[in-house]
Coordinates of C-alpha atoms in Angstrom, one line a residue:
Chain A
X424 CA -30.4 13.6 -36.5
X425 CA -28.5 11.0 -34.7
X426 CA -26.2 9.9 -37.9
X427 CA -25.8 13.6 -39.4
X428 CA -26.2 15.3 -36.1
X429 CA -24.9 13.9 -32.6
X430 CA -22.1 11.8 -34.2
X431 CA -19.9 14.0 -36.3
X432 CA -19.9 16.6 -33.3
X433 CA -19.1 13.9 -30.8
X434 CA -16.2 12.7 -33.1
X435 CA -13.1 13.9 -30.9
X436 CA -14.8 12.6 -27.9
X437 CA -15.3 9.2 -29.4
X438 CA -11.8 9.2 -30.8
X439 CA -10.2 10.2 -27.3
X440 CA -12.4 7.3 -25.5
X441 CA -11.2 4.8 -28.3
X442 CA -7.9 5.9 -27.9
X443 CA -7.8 5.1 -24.0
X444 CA -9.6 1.9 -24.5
X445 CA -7.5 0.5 -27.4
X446 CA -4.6 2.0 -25.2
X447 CA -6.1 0.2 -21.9
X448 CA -6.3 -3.3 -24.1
X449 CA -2.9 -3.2 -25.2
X450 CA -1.8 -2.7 -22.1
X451 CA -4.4 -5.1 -20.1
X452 CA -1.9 -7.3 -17.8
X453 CA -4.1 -8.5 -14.5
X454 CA -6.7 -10.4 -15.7
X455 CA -4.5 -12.4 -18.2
X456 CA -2.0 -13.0 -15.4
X457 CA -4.6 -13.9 -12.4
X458 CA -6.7 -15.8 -14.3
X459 CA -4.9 -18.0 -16.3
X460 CA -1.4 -17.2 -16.1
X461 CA -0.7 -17.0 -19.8
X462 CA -1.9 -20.8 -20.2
X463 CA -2.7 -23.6 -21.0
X464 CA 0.0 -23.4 -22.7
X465 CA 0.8 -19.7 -24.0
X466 CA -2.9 -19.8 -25.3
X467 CA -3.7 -16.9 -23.3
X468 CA -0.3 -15.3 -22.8
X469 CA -0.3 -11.9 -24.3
X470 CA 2.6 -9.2 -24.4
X471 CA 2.5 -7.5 -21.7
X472 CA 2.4 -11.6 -19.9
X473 CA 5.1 -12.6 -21.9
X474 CA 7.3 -9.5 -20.8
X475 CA 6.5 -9.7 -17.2
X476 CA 7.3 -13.9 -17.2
X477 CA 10.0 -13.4 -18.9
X478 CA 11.7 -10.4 -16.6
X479 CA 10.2 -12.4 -13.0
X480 CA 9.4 -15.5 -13.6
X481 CA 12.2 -16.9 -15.5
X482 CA 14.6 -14.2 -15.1
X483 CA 15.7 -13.1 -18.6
X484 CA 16.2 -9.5 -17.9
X485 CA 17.4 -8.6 -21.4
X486 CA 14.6 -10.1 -23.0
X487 CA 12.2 -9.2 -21.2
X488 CA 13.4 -5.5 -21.4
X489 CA 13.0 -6.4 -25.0
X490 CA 9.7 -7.3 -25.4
X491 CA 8.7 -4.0 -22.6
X492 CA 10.1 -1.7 -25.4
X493 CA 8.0 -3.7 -28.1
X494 CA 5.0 -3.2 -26.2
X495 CA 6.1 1.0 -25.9
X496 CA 6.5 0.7 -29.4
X497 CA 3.2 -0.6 -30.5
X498 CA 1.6 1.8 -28.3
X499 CA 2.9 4.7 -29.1
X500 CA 2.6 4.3 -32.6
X501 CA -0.9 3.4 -32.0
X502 CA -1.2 6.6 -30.0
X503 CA 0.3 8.5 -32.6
X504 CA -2.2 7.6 -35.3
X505 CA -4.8 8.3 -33.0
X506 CA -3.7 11.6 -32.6
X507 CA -3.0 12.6 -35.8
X508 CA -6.6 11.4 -36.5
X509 CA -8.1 13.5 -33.5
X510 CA -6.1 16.6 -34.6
X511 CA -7.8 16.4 -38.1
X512 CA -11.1 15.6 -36.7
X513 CA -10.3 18.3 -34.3
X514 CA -9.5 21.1 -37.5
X515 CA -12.7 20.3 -39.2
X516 CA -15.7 20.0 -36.3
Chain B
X1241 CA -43.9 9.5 -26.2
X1242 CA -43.8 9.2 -22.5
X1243 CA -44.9 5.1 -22.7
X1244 CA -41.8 4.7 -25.2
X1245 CA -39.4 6.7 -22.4
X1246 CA -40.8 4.1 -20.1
X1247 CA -39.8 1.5 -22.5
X1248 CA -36.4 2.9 -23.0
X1249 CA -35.9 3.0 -19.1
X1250 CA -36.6 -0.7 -19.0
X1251 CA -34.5 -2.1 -22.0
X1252 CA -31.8 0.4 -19.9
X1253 CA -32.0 -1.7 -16.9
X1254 CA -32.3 -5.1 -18.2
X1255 CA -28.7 -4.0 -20.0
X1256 CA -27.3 -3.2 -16.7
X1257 CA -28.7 -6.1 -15.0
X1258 CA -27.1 -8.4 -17.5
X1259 CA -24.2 -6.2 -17.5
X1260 CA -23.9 -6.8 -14.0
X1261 CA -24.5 -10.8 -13.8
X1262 CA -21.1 -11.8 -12.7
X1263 CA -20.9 -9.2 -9.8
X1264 CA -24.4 -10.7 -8.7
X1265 CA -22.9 -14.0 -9.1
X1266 CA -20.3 -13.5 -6.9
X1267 CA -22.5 -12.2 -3.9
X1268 CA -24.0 -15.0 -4.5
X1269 CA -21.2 -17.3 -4.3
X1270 CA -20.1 -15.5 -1.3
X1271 CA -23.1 -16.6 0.7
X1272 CA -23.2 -20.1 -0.7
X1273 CA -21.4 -23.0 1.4
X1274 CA -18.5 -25.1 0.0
X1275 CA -20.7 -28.4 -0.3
X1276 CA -23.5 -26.2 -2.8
X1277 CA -21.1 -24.3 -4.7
X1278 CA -21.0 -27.2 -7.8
X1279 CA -24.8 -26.4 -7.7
X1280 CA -25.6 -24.3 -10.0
X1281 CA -28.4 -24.6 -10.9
X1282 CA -30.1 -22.9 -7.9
X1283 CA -30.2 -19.2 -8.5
X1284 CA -30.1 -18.9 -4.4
X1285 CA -28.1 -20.9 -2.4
X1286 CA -30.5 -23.4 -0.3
X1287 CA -28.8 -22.7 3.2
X1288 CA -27.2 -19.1 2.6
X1289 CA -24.0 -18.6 5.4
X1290 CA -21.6 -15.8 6.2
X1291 CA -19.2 -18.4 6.9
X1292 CA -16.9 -17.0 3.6
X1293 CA -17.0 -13.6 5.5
X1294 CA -16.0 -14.7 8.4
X1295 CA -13.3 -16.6 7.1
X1296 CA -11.7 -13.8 5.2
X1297 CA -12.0 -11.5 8.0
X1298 CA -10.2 -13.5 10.7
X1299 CA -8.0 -15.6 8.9
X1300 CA -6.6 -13.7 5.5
X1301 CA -4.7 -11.1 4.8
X1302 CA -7.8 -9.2 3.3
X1303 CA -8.5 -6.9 6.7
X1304 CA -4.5 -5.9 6.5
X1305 CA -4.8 -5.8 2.6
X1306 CA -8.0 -3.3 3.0
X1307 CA -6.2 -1.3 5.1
X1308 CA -3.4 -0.9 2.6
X1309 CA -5.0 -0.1 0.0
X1310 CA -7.0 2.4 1.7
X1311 CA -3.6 4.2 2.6
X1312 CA -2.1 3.7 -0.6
X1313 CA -4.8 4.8 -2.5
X1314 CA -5.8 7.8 -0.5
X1315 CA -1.8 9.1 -0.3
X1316 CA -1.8 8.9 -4.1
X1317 CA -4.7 11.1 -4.7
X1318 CA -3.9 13.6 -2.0
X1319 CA 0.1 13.6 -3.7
X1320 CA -1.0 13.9 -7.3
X1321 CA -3.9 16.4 -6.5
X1322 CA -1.0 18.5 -4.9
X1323 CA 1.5 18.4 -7.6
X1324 CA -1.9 18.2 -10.5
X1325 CA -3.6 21.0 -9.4
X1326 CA -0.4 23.7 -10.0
X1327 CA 0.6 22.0 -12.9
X1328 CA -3.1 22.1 -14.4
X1329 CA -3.3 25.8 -13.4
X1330 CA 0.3 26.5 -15.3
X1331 CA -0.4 24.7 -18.2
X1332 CA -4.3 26.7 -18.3
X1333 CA -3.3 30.1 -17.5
X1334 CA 0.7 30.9 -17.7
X1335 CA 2.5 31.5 -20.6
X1336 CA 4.4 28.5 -20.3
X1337 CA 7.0 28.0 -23.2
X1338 CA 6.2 25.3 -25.8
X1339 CA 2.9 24.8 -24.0
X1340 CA 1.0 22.6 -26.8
X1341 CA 4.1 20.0 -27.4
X1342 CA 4.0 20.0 -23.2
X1343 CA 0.2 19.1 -23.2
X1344 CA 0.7 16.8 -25.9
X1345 CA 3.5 14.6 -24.2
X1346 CA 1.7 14.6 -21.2
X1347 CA -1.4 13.1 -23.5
X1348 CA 1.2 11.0 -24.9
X1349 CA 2.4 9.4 -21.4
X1350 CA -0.9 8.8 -20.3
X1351 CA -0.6 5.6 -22.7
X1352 CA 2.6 4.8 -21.1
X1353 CA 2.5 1.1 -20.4
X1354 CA 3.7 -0.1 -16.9
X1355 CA 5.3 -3.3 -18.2
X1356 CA 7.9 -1.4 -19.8
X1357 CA 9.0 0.3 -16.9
X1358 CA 8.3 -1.7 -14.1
X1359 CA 11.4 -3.9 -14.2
X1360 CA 13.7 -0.8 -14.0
X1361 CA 11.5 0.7 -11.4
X1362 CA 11.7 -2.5 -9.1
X1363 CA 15.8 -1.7 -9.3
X1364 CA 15.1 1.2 -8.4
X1365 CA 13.0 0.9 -5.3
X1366 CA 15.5 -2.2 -4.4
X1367 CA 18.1 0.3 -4.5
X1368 CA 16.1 3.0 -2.6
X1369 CA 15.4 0.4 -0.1
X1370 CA 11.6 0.9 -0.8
X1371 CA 10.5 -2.5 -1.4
X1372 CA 7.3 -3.4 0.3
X1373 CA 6.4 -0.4 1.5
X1374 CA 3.3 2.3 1.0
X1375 CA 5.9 4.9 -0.5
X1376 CA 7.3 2.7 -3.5
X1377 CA 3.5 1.8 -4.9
X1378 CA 2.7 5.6 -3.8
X1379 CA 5.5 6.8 -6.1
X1380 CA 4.9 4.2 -8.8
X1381 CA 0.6 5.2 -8.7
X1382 CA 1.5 9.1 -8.5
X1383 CA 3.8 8.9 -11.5
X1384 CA 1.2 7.0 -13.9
X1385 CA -1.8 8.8 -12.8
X1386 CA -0.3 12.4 -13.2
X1387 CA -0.8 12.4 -17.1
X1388 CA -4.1 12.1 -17.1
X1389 CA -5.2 14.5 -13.6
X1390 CA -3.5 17.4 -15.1
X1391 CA -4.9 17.0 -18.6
X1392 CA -8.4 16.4 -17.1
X1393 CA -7.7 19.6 -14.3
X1394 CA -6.1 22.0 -16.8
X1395 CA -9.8 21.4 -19.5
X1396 CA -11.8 22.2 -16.0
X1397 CA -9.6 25.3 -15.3
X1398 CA -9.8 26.8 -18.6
X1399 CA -13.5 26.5 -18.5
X1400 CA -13.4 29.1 -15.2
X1401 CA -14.4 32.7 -16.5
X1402 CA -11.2 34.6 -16.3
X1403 CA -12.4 37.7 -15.4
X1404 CA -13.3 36.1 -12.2
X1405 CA -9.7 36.0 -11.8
X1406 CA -9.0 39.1 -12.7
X1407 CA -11.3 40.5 -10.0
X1408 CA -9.1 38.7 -7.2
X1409 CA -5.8 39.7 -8.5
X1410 CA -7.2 43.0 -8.4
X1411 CA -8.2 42.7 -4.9
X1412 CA -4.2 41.6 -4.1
X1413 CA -4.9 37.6 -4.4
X1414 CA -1.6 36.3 -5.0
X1415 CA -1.1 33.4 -7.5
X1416 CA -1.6 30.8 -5.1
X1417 CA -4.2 32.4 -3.3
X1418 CA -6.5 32.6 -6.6
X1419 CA -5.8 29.3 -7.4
X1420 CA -6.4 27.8 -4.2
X1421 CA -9.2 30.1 -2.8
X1422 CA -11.3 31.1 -6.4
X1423 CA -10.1 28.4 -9.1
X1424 CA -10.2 24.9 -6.8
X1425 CA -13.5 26.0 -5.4
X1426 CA -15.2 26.8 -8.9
X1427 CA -13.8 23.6 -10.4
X1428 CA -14.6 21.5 -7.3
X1429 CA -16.9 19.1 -9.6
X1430 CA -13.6 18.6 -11.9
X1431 CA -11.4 18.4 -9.1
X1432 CA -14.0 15.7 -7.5
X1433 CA -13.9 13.3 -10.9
X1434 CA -10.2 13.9 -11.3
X1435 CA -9.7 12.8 -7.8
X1436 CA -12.0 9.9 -8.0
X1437 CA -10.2 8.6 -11.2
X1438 CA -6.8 8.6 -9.2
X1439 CA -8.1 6.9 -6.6
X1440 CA -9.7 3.8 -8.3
X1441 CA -6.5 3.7 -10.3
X1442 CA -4.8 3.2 -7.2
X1443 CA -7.2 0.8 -6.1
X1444 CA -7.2 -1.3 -8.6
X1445 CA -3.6 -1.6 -10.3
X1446 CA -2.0 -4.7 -9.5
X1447 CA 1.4 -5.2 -11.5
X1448 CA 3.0 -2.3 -9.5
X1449 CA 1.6 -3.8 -6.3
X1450 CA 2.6 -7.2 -7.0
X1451 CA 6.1 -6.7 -7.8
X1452 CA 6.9 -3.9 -5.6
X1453 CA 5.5 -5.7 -2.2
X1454 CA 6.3 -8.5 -0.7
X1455 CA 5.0 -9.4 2.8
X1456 CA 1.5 -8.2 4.0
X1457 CA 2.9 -5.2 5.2
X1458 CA 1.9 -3.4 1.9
X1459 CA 0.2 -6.1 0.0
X1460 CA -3.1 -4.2 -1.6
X1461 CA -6.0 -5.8 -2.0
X1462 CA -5.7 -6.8 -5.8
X1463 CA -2.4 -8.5 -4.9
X1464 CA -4.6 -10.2 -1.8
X1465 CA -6.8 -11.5 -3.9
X1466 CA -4.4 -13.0 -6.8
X1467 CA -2.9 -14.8 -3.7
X1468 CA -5.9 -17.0 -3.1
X1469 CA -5.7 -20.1 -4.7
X1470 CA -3.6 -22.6 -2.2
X1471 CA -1.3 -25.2 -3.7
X1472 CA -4.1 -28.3 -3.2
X1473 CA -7.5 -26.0 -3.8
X1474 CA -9.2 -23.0 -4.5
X1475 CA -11.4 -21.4 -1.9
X1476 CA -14.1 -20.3 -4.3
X1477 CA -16.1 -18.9 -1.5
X1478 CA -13.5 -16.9 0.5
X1479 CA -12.6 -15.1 -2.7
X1480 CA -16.1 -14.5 -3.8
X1481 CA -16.3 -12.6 -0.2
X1482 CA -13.2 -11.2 -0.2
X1483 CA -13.8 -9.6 -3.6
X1484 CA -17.2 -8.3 -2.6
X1485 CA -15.1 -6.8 0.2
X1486 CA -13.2 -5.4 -1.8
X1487 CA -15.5 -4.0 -4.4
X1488 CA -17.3 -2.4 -1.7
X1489 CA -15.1 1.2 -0.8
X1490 CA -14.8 2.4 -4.3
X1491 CA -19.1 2.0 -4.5
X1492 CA -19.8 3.7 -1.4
X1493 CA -17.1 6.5 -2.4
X1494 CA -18.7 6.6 -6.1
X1495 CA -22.4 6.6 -4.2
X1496 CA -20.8 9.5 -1.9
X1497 CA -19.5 11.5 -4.6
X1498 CA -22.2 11.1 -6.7
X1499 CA -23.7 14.7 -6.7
X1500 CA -20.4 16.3 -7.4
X1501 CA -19.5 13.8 -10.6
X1502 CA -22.7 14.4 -12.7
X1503 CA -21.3 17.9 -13.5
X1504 CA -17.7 17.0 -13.3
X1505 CA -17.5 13.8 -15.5
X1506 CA -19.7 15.5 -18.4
X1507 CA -18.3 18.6 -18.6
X1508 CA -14.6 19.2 -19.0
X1509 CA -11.6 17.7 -20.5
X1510 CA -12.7 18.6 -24.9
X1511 CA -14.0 22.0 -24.5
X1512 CA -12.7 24.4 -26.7

């Protein structure tokens, strides 16, 4: 029941809350920053880390810019295959 | 079949309890004294103190940074309920032109990412002469969490009967009379949810707040927090109080809400 059942008829609502989540990691900035500040060493220095170092910490506007508009990139496209799934997903249940 | 709901009900809360370890561990840290914290292998501290409390509350920021946030978070909701709740209603009942592409850009922006826009915003606020104050992180919170309020409102709306509706604009309810006297009422468990979302948001974002303030004067308590740490130590205690501080509002409005969201967070938002 669960498998045939439950799960195909909760399928947009799983997609939506997988979009926000993937969404919400992409986009994660406080705990990287608070905690370890991108190090030791970059080892923990993610994107969204990178672009906010780069625009406030050492002041390379352009680049930092730069990396912000990767980062809209990446999730938009992510957003938009996620959509395009959910409106399929959305046709059929 | 009852014994194996009991069983379920326990497996449940052993998940949560484990779930909830760190928070646990940081009440206890909060009660533990400086000289015990390396101790850990006492699951209570041997002589428990509210020294840590005490601390935070008469020499930090965290009383001013409470109060902040508070505002802050409070102005947000109120702001983005107001401008939400007529957008919601447009987009759920008037024949607004190009209404799917509309609902699906607004979808769209709720992935927005701050970190792309927060440099330009900072210009702006600079230029706006907004820096460190309630209104720049009010704008900045409004803006982000608008998305996701009126795409949350407007799935609540469209649930509401509209022959119920019909009957008020029949009795010569104006547009803004139905919506605020028979629609906000009827989706008051929506509205509740919606509201709640906004504000722990609020509450919790910290890149706007961090780059947008920069004396105590409108430091929020994320921010606060992130400013522990001293040059020379780290006052594991004071933040492990200070954090229980601040975990403590958005509980007791969850706790106080609670009635309302059981209807409002399940229903909603995907039905056709």
């Amino acid at each position: 029941m669960l498998t045939s059942i439950t799960l195909p008829l909760l399928r947009p609502v799983l997609l939506i809350a997988l979009l926000f989540r993937t969404l919400d990691a992409l986009r994660a900035f406080d705990l990287m920053f608070v905690l370890t500040g991108g190090g030791p060493a970059g080892t923990t220095e993610t994107l969204t880390v990178y672009a906010y170092r780069s625009l406030f910490q050492t002041l390379q506007l352009g680049f930092g810019s730069a990396i912000g508009v990767v980062i809209f990139t990446l999730v938009m496209v992510v957003a938009a295959a996620y959509l395009g799934v959910l409106r399929r997903a959305g046709a059929t249940a | 079949m009852r014994a194996r709901a009991r069983v379920w009900d326990v497996a449940v809360l052993l998940l949560l309890a484990v779930w909830a370890t760190p928070f646990f561990w940081q009440v206890r840290t909060s009660f533990t004294p400086d000289s015990e914290l390396l101790a850990t292998n006492r699951a209570l501290p041997a002589s428990p103190t509210t020294i840590h409390y005490r601390a935070v509350a008469e020499r930090s920021v965290m009383p001013r940074a409470l109060g902040n946030s508070l505002a802050v978070a409070t102005l947000t909701t109120l702001v983005a309920l107001a401008l939400g709740l007529p957008a919601a209603y447009a987009i759920a009942r008037l024949p607004v032109p190009g209404k799917a592409l509309l609902l699906l850009v607004i979808v769209a922006s709720t992935a927005f990412p701050q970190i792309a826009t927060v440099s330009p915003l900072y210009l702006l606020m600079r230029a706006l002469g907004l820096r460190d104050t309630w209104t720049a992180l009010v704008m900045a919170n409004t803006s982000f969490a608008l998305p996701l309020l009126i795409w949350l409102l407007a799935g609540f709306i469209r649930e509401v009967p509209i022959e119920v509706e019909e009957a008020a604009f029949l009795d010569g309810a104006g547009r803004l009379g139905v919506l605020g006297r028979i629609v906000v009422p009827l989706v008051a468990p929506g509205v509740a949810s919606a509201a709640l979302l906004t504000f722990l948001a609020s509450w919790n974002e910290f890149l706007f707040a961090y780059t947008f303030t920069a004396t105590e004067a409108s430091r929020t308590v994320p921010v606060a927090l992130a400013l522990f740490p001293g040059v020379f130590e780290v006052p594991w205690g004071d933040i492990a109080a200070a954090s229980i501080l601040a975990s403590l509002p958005p509980i007791i409005i969850v706790v106080g809400l609670q009635r309302w969201l059981v209807h409002g967070l399940v229903a909603g938002a995907l039905k056709e």
